[in-house]
PDB file of C-alpha atoms in Angstrom:
ATOM      1  CA  MET K   1     -10.310   6.535 -25.354  1.00 75.00           C
ATOM      2  CA  LEU K   2     -12.779   8.853 -23.599  1.00 75.00           C
ATOM      3  CA  PHE K   3     -10.238  11.681 -23.560  1.00 76.00           C
ATOM      4  CA  TYR K   4      -9.521  11.185 -27.263  1.00 80.00           C
ATOM      5  CA  LEU K   5     -13.224  11.260 -28.134  1.00 82.00           C
ATOM      6  CA  THR K   6     -13.633  14.400 -26.040  1.00 83.00           C
ATOM      7  CA  THR K   7     -10.926  16.179 -28.047  1.00 81.00           C
ATOM      8  CA  LEU K   8     -12.879  15.265 -31.202  1.00 83.00           C
ATOM      9  CA  ASN K   9     -16.159  16.548 -29.693  1.00 83.00           C
ATOM     10  CA  LEU K  10     -17.617  13.055 -29.993  1.00 86.00           C
ATOM     11  CA  ALA K  11     -17.883  12.030 -26.320  1.00 86.00           C
ATOM     12  CA  ARG K  12     -21.552  13.121 -26.101  1.00 84.00           C
ATOM     13  CA  PHE K  13     -22.544  10.329 -28.486  1.00 83.00           C
ATOM     14  CA  LEU K  14     -21.486   7.756 -25.867  1.00 86.00           C
ATOM     15  CA  THR K  15     -24.292   8.809 -23.529  1.00 86.00           C
ATOM     16  CA  GLU K  16     -26.950  10.671 -25.524  1.00 84.00           C
ATOM     17  CA  GLU K  17     -29.915   8.982 -27.145  1.00 77.00           C
ATOM     18  CA  TYR K  18     -30.100   8.366 -30.865  1.00 68.00           C
ATOM     19  CA  SER K  19     -31.780  11.221 -32.691  1.00 62.00           C
ATOM     20  CA  SER K  20     -34.383  10.528 -35.386  1.00 64.00           C
ATOM     21  CA  LEU K  21     -36.887  12.498 -37.408  1.00 56.00           C
ATOM     22  CA  LYS K  22     -40.292  12.972 -35.848  1.00 62.00           C
ATOM     23  CA  GLU K  23     -43.487  12.488 -37.815  1.00 58.00           C
ATOM     24  CA  GLY K  24     -44.069  15.426 -40.136  1.00 59.00           C
ATOM     25  CA  GLU K  25     -40.589  16.796 -39.496  1.00 62.00           C
ATOM     26  CA  HIS K  26     -39.022  16.516 -42.919  1.00 65.00           C
ATOM     27  CA  ASN K  27     -37.735  20.002 -43.580  1.00 71.00           C
ATOM     28  CA  ALA K  28     -34.192  20.443 -44.851  1.00 76.00           C
ATOM     29  CA  GLU K  29     -32.873  21.698 -41.512  1.00 76.00           C
ATOM     30  CA  SER K  30     -34.177  18.720 -39.557  1.00 75.00           C
ATOM     31  CA  VAL K  31     -32.952  16.232 -42.130  1.00 77.00           C
ATOM     32  CA  SER K  32     -29.512  17.863 -42.122  1.00 83.00           C
ATOM     33  CA  ALA K  33     -29.361  17.742 -38.296  1.00 81.00           C
ATOM     34  CA  VAL K  34     -30.201  14.044 -38.244  1.00 82.00           C
ATOM     35  CA  GLU K  35     -27.665  13.283 -40.951  1.00 85.00           C
ATOM     36  CA  THR K  36     -25.002  15.197 -39.034  1.00 87.00           C
ATOM     37  CA  TRP K  37     -25.894  13.261 -35.869  1.00 87.00           C
ATOM     38  CA  ASN K  38     -25.761   9.935 -37.671  1.00 86.00           C
ATOM     39  CA  HIS K  39     -22.400  10.755 -39.217  1.00 88.00           C
ATOM     40  CA  SER K  40     -20.874  11.804 -35.877  1.00 88.00           C
ATOM     41  CA  ASP K  41     -22.348   8.758 -34.157  1.00 87.00           C
ATOM     42  CA  PHE K  42     -20.873   6.568 -36.909  1.00 89.00           C
ATOM     43  CA  LEU K  43     -17.427   8.130 -36.389  1.00 91.00           C
ATOM     44  CA  CYS K  44     -17.628   7.763 -32.594  1.00 89.00           C
ATOM     45  CA  ARG K  45     -18.746   4.129 -32.829  1.00 89.00           C
ATOM     46  CA  ASN K  46     -15.934   3.226 -35.213  1.00 90.00           C
ATOM     47  CA  TYR K  47     -13.272   5.027 -33.186  1.00 88.00           C
ATOM     48  CA  VAL K  48     -14.268   2.864 -30.210  1.00 90.00           C
ATOM     49  CA  LEU K  49     -14.359  -0.322 -32.294  1.00 89.00           C
ATOM     50  CA  ASN K  50     -10.932   0.380 -33.792  1.00 89.00           C
ATOM     51  CA  GLY K  51      -9.508   0.597 -30.282  1.00 87.00           C
ATOM     52  CA  LEU K  52     -10.602  -2.963 -29.469  1.00 84.00           C
ATOM     53  CA  ALA K  53      -8.646  -6.167 -29.929  1.00 83.00           C
ATOM     54  CA  ASP K  54      -9.746  -8.316 -32.875  1.00 84.00           C
ATOM     55  CA  ALA K  55     -11.547 -10.820 -30.656  1.00 78.00           C
ATOM     56  CA  LEU K  56     -13.557  -8.063 -28.951  1.00 81.00           C
ATOM     57  CA  TYR K  57     -14.209  -6.293 -32.252  1.00 84.00           C
ATOM     58  CA  ASN K  58     -15.937  -9.387 -33.605  1.00 84.00           C
ATOM     59  CA  VAL K  59     -18.182  -9.503 -30.534  1.00 83.00           C
ATOM     60  CA  PHE K  60     -19.144  -5.821 -30.336  1.00 84.00           C
ATOM     61  CA  CYS K  61     -19.220  -4.765 -34.004  1.00 88.00           C
ATOM     62  CA  GLU K  62     -22.929  -5.654 -34.167  1.00 88.00           C
ATOM     63  CA  LYS K  63     -23.841  -2.764 -31.859  1.00 89.00           C
ATOM     64  CA  LYS K  64     -25.646  -0.161 -33.956  1.00 88.00           C
ATOM     65  CA  THR K  65     -24.889   3.053 -32.074  1.00 89.00           C
ATOM     66  CA  ALA K  66     -21.962   4.464 -30.119  1.00 88.00           C
ATOM     67  CA  LYS K  67     -24.102   4.614 -26.961  1.00 88.00           C
ATOM     68  CA  GLU K  68     -25.176   0.983 -27.254  1.00 88.00           C
ATOM     69  CA  LEU K  69     -21.573  -0.083 -27.879  1.00 88.00           C
ATOM     70  CA  TRP K  70     -20.204   1.956 -24.966  1.00 87.00           C
ATOM     71  CA  GLU K  71     -22.806   0.657 -22.514  1.00 86.00           C
ATOM     72  CA  SER K  72     -22.084  -2.945 -23.540  1.00 85.00           C
ATOM     73  CA  LEU K  73     -18.359  -2.452 -22.987  1.00 84.00           C
ATOM     74  CA  ASP K  74     -19.029  -0.730 -19.668  1.00 82.00           C
ATOM     75  CA  ARG K  75     -21.136  -3.664 -18.428  1.00 80.00           C
ATOM     76  CA  LYS K  76     -18.492  -6.160 -19.538  1.00 75.00           C
ATOM     77  CA  TYR K  77     -15.613  -4.473 -17.755  1.00 75.00           C
ATOM     78  CA  LYS K  78     -17.590  -3.646 -14.625  1.00 72.00           C
ATOM     79  CA  THR K  79     -18.400  -7.354 -14.346  1.00 67.00           C
ATOM     80  CA  GLU K  80     -14.736  -8.245 -14.879  1.00 67.00           C
ATOM     81  CA  ASP K  81     -13.649  -5.639 -12.304  1.00 69.00           C
ATOM     82  CA  ALA K  82     -16.062  -7.098  -9.744  1.00 72.00           C
ATOM     83  CA  GLY K  83     -14.666 -10.563 -10.458  1.00 75.00           C
ATOM     84  CA  ALA K  84     -11.098  -9.303 -10.076  1.00 78.00           C
ATOM     85  CA  LYS K  85     -11.933  -7.763  -6.706  1.00 80.00           C
ATOM     86  CA  LYS K  86     -13.507 -10.986  -5.445  1.00 82.00           C
ATOM     87  CA  PHE K  87     -10.501 -12.970  -6.682  1.00 85.00           C
ATOM     88  CA  LEU K  88      -8.027 -10.717  -4.847  1.00 85.00           C
ATOM     89  CA  VAL K  89     -10.057 -10.752  -1.628  1.00 88.00           C
ATOM     90  CA  GLY K  90     -10.277 -14.547  -1.868  1.00 89.00           C
ATOM     91  CA  ARG K  91      -6.499 -14.802  -2.303  1.00 89.00           C
ATOM     92  CA  PHE K  92      -6.004 -12.605   0.757  1.00 90.00           C
ATOM     93  CA  LEU K  93      -8.395 -14.605   2.948  1.00 89.00           C
ATOM     94  CA  ASP K  94      -6.884 -17.948   1.878  1.00 90.00           C
ATOM     95  CA  PHE K  95      -3.264 -16.840   2.173  1.00 91.00           C
ATOM     96  CA  LYS K  96      -1.292 -18.755   4.812  1.00 89.00           C
ATOM     97  CA  MET K  97       2.424 -18.591   5.456  1.00 92.00           C
ATOM     98  CA  GLN K  98       4.356 -21.855   5.375  1.00 90.00           C
ATOM     99  CA  ASP K  99       7.564 -22.753   7.201  1.00 88.00           C
ATOM    100  CA  SER K 100       8.933 -24.313   4.012  1.00 87.00           C
ATOM    101  CA  ASN K 101       9.457 -20.869   2.416  1.00 89.00           C
ATOM    102  CA  PRO K 102      11.331 -17.778   3.675  1.00 89.00           C
ATOM    103  CA  VAL K 103       8.947 -15.586   5.636  1.00 89.00           C
ATOM    104  CA  ILE K 104      10.109 -12.367   3.947  1.00 88.00           C
ATOM    105  CA  SER K 105       9.321 -13.651   0.452  1.00 88.00           C
ATOM    106  CA  GLN K 106       5.862 -14.664   1.696  1.00 90.00           C
ATOM    107  CA  VAL K 107       5.331 -11.260   3.310  1.00 88.00           C
ATOM    108  CA  GLN K 108       6.234  -9.602   0.015  1.00 87.00           C
ATOM    109  CA  GLU K 109       3.733 -11.830  -1.792  1.00 89.00           C
ATOM    110  CA  LEU K 110       1.029 -10.905   0.731  1.00 89.00           C
ATOM    111  CA  HIS K 111       1.944  -7.232   0.371  1.00 84.00           C
ATOM    112  CA  LEU K 112       1.427  -7.495  -3.404  1.00 86.00           C
ATOM    113  CA  ILE K 113      -2.045  -8.953  -2.832  1.00 88.00           C
ATOM    114  CA  LEU K 114      -2.897  -6.097  -0.449  1.00 87.00           C
ATOM    115  CA  HIS K 115      -1.548  -3.589  -2.969  1.00 84.00           C
ATOM    116  CA  GLY K 116      -3.743  -5.170  -5.659  1.00 85.00           C
ATOM    117  CA  ILE K 117      -6.811  -4.852  -3.427  1.00 85.00           C
ATOM    118  CA  HIS K 118      -5.975  -1.190  -2.840  1.00 83.00           C
ATOM    119  CA  ALA K 119      -5.478  -0.633  -6.595  1.00 79.00           C
ATOM    120  CA  GLU K 120      -8.995  -1.994  -7.203  1.00 78.00           C
ATOM    121  CA  GLY K 121     -10.400   0.852  -5.128  1.00 80.00           C
ATOM    122  CA  MET K 122     -10.830  -0.970  -1.823  1.00 84.00           C
ATOM    123  CA  THR K 123      -9.063   1.243   0.681  1.00 83.00           C
ATOM    124  CA  LEU K 124      -7.005  -0.534   3.331  1.00 85.00           C
ATOM    125  CA  SER K 125      -5.363   1.403   6.133  1.00 89.00           C
ATOM    126  CA  GLU K 126      -1.699   0.738   6.844  1.00 89.00           C
ATOM    127  CA  SER K 127      -2.634  -0.437  10.343  1.00 90.00           C
ATOM    128  CA  PHE K 128      -4.863  -3.092   8.783  1.00 90.00           C
ATOM    129  CA  GLN K 129      -2.078  -4.214   6.438  1.00 89.00           C
ATOM    130  CA  VAL K 130       0.388  -4.540   9.328  1.00 91.00           C
ATOM    131  CA  ALA K 131      -2.148  -6.476  11.431  1.00 91.00           C
ATOM    132  CA  ALA K 132      -2.863  -8.776   8.469  1.00 91.00           C
ATOM    133  CA  ILE K 133       0.838  -9.542   7.971  1.00 91.00           C
ATOM    134  CA  ILE K 134       1.244 -10.376  11.671  1.00 92.00           C
ATOM    135  CA  GLU K 135      -1.886 -12.548  11.733  1.00 91.00           C
ATOM    136  CA  LYS K 136      -0.774 -14.533   8.662  1.00 91.00           C
ATOM    137  CA  LEU K 137       2.491 -15.686  10.291  1.00 92.00           C
ATOM    138  CA  SER K 138       2.828 -19.456  10.663  1.00 91.00           C
ATOM    139  CA  PRO K 139       2.185 -21.211  14.032  1.00 91.00           C
ATOM    140  CA  THR K 140       5.946 -21.593  14.661  1.00 90.00           C
ATOM    141  CA  TRP K 141       6.075 -17.789  14.926  1.00 90.00           C
ATOM    142  CA  LYS K 142       3.404 -17.751  17.637  1.00 90.00           C
ATOM    143  CA  ASP K 143       5.594 -16.224  20.377  1.00 91.00           C
ATOM    144  CA  PHE K 144       6.981 -13.547  18.091  1.00 90.00           C
ATOM    145  CA  LYS K 145       3.466 -12.854  16.785  1.00 88.00           C
ATOM    146  CA  ASN K 146       2.185 -12.299  20.332  1.00 90.00           C
ATOM    147  CA  CYS K 147       5.150 -10.040  21.038  1.00 90.00           C
ATOM    148  CA  LEU K 148       4.300  -7.888  18.013  1.00 89.00           C
ATOM    149  CA  LYS K 149       0.629  -7.722  18.984  1.00 87.00           C
ATOM    150  CA  HIS K 150       1.481  -6.306  22.399  1.00 86.00           C
ATOM    151  CA  LYS K 151       3.642  -3.509  21.004  1.00 82.00           C
ATOM    152  CA  ARG K 152       2.087  -0.201  21.989  1.00 79.00           C
ATOM    153  CA  LYS K 153       3.774   1.763  19.212  1.00 84.00           C
ATOM    154  CA  GLU K 154       2.130   1.246  15.835  1.00 86.00           C
ATOM    155  CA  MET K 155       4.376   0.134  12.987  1.00 88.00           C
ATOM    156  CA  ASN K 156       4.100   0.781   9.284  1.00 89.00           C
ATOM    157  CA  VAL K 157       4.582  -1.912   6.636  1.00 87.00           C
ATOM    158  CA  GLU K 158       8.269  -1.121   6.124  1.00 88.00           C
ATOM    159  CA  GLU K 159       8.958  -1.389   9.860  1.00 90.00           C
ATOM    160  CA  ILE K 160       7.186  -4.732  10.253  1.00 88.00           C
ATOM    161  CA  ILE K 161       9.133  -6.141   7.298  1.00 89.00           C
ATOM    162  CA  VAL K 162      12.416  -5.024   8.906  1.00 91.00           C
ATOM    163  CA  ARG K 163      11.429  -6.654  12.227  1.00 90.00           C
ATOM    164  CA  LEU K 164      10.522  -9.900  10.486  1.00 91.00           C
ATOM    165  CA  ARG K 165      13.734  -9.891   8.460  1.00 90.00           C
ATOM    166  CA  ILE K 166      15.826  -9.491  11.638  1.00 91.00           C
ATOM    167  CA  GLU K 167      13.897 -12.257  13.409  1.00 90.00           C
ATOM    168  CA  GLU K 168      14.242 -14.590  10.436  1.00 88.00           C
ATOM    169  CA  ASP K 169      18.008 -13.933  10.236  1.00 88.00           C
ATOM    170  CA  ASN K 170      18.345 -14.642  13.962  1.00 86.00           C
ATOM    171  CA  ARG K 171      16.451 -17.915  13.590  1.00 83.00           C
ATOM    172  CA  THR K 172      18.650 -18.924  10.671  1.00 82.00           C
ATOM    173  CA  LEU K 173      21.837 -18.201  12.637  1.00 81.00           C
ATOM    174  CA  LYS K 174      20.494 -20.114  15.626  1.00 77.00           C
ATOM    175  CA  GLY K 175      19.741 -23.104  13.401  1.00 68.00           C
ATOM    176  CA  VAL K 176      23.260 -23.037  11.934  1.00 63.00           C
ATOM    177  CA  TYR K 177      24.775 -22.817  15.424  1.00 62.00           C
ATOM    178  CA  LEU K 178      22.775 -25.816  16.638  1.00 62.00           C
ATOM    179  CA  LEU K 179      23.767 -27.760  13.549  1.00 56.00           C
ATOM    180  CA  LEU K 180      27.447 -27.047  14.159  1.00 59.00           C
ATOM    181  CA  MET K 181      27.133 -27.981  17.815  1.00 62.00           C
ATOM    182  CA  LEU K 182      25.332 -31.255  17.122  1.00 56.00           C
ATOM    183  CA  PRO K 183      28.424 -33.452  16.357  1.00 62.00           C
ATOM    184  CA  LYS K 184      30.229 -32.140  19.432  1.00 60.00           C
ATOM    185  CA  GLN K 185      27.249 -32.928  21.633  1.00 61.00           C
ATOM    186  CA  MET K 186      27.013 -36.404  20.171  1.00 65.00           C
ATOM    187  CA  LEU K 187      30.690 -37.028  21.012  1.00 55.00           C
ATOM    188  CA  LEU K 188      30.130 -35.810  24.541  1.00 67.00           C
ATOM    189  CA  ASN K 189      27.165 -38.155  24.925  1.00 70.00           C
ATOM    190  CA  MET K 190      29.231 -41.074  23.655  1.00 60.00           C
ATOM    191  CA  ALA K 191      32.069 -40.266  26.056  1.00 64.00           C
ATOM    192  CA  THR K 192      29.619 -39.976  28.943  1.00 76.00           C
ATOM    193  CA  ASN K 193      28.097 -43.369  28.141  1.00 75.00           C
ATOM    194  CA  ILE K 194      31.560 -45.002  28.020  1.00 72.00           C
ATOM    195  CA  MET K 195      32.505 -43.508  31.368  1.00 74.00           C
ATOM    196  CA  ARG K 196      29.267 -44.683  32.932  1.00 74.00           C
ATOM    197  CA  LYS K 197      29.853 -48.240  31.737  1.00 66.00           C
ATOM    198  CA  GLY K 198      33.391 -48.228  33.145  1.00 61.00           C
ATOM    199  CA  SER K 199      32.250 -46.979  36.540  1.00 56.00           C
ATOM    200  CA  HIS K 200      29.834 -49.914  36.888  1.00 54.00           C
ATOM    201  CA  GLY K 201      32.757 -52.369  37.199  1.00 52.00           C
ATOM    202  CA  HIS K 202      32.437 -54.064  33.860  1.00 52.00           C
ATOM    203  CA  PRO K 203      35.530 -56.291  33.380  1.00 51.00           C
ATOM    204  CA  GLU K 204      37.703 -55.403  30.453  1.00 49.00           C
ATOM    205  CA  LYS K 205      37.796 -57.996  27.701  1.00 48.00           C
ATOM    206  CA  THR K 206      41.163 -59.506  26.810  1.00 45.00           C
ATOM    207  CA  LEU K 207      42.057 -60.927  23.473  1.00 41.00           C
ATOM    208  CA  ASN K 208      43.101 -64.603  23.328  1.00 47.00           C
ATOM    209  CA  TRP K 209      45.931 -64.964  20.808  1.00 43.00           C
ATOM    210  CA  GLU K 210      46.241 -68.737  21.238  1.00 45.00           C
TER     211      GLU K 210
END
């Protein structure tokens, strides 16, 4: 909108004070200058209003000058921007990874929050983002978290995601292996128990067919 108003030579009316005739200043030149100002201010104000959604138009159409309208809109959106920043920071501080969801999907969600914070003008170094991802890992990742913290070489976000993906895949494979081995181990335990009972001299039971 500002660029468009600049091309129309109307941007100055967003910031300059309203011009009016001074006492005793009623010559044709002064009157013409004020009328020209009022007309340009009217155009600028209505260009801004026409760019608003209907709901906002109904709220801001009562503003009398382009400057008053622009300042009201500026205050509104600065307040909303501040609220958005606080909301994103709150989401980041409250974010905790859970074992019930894949760690990579949670890392991607956290990365989106960090990206949103950066987009709001709050600069975050890549080292901070990597440290935040590591710190947000769930307690079951404690050993791997400590291992990452003691790495001397700094990693970027892409590298930490790759490391976490590999670790998660390894944990998944280990879980599948243990699951497949479980029935075999149970059979071995049963066989061991039977052998132990036999070695204790328990008499074998015989069936009486009479």
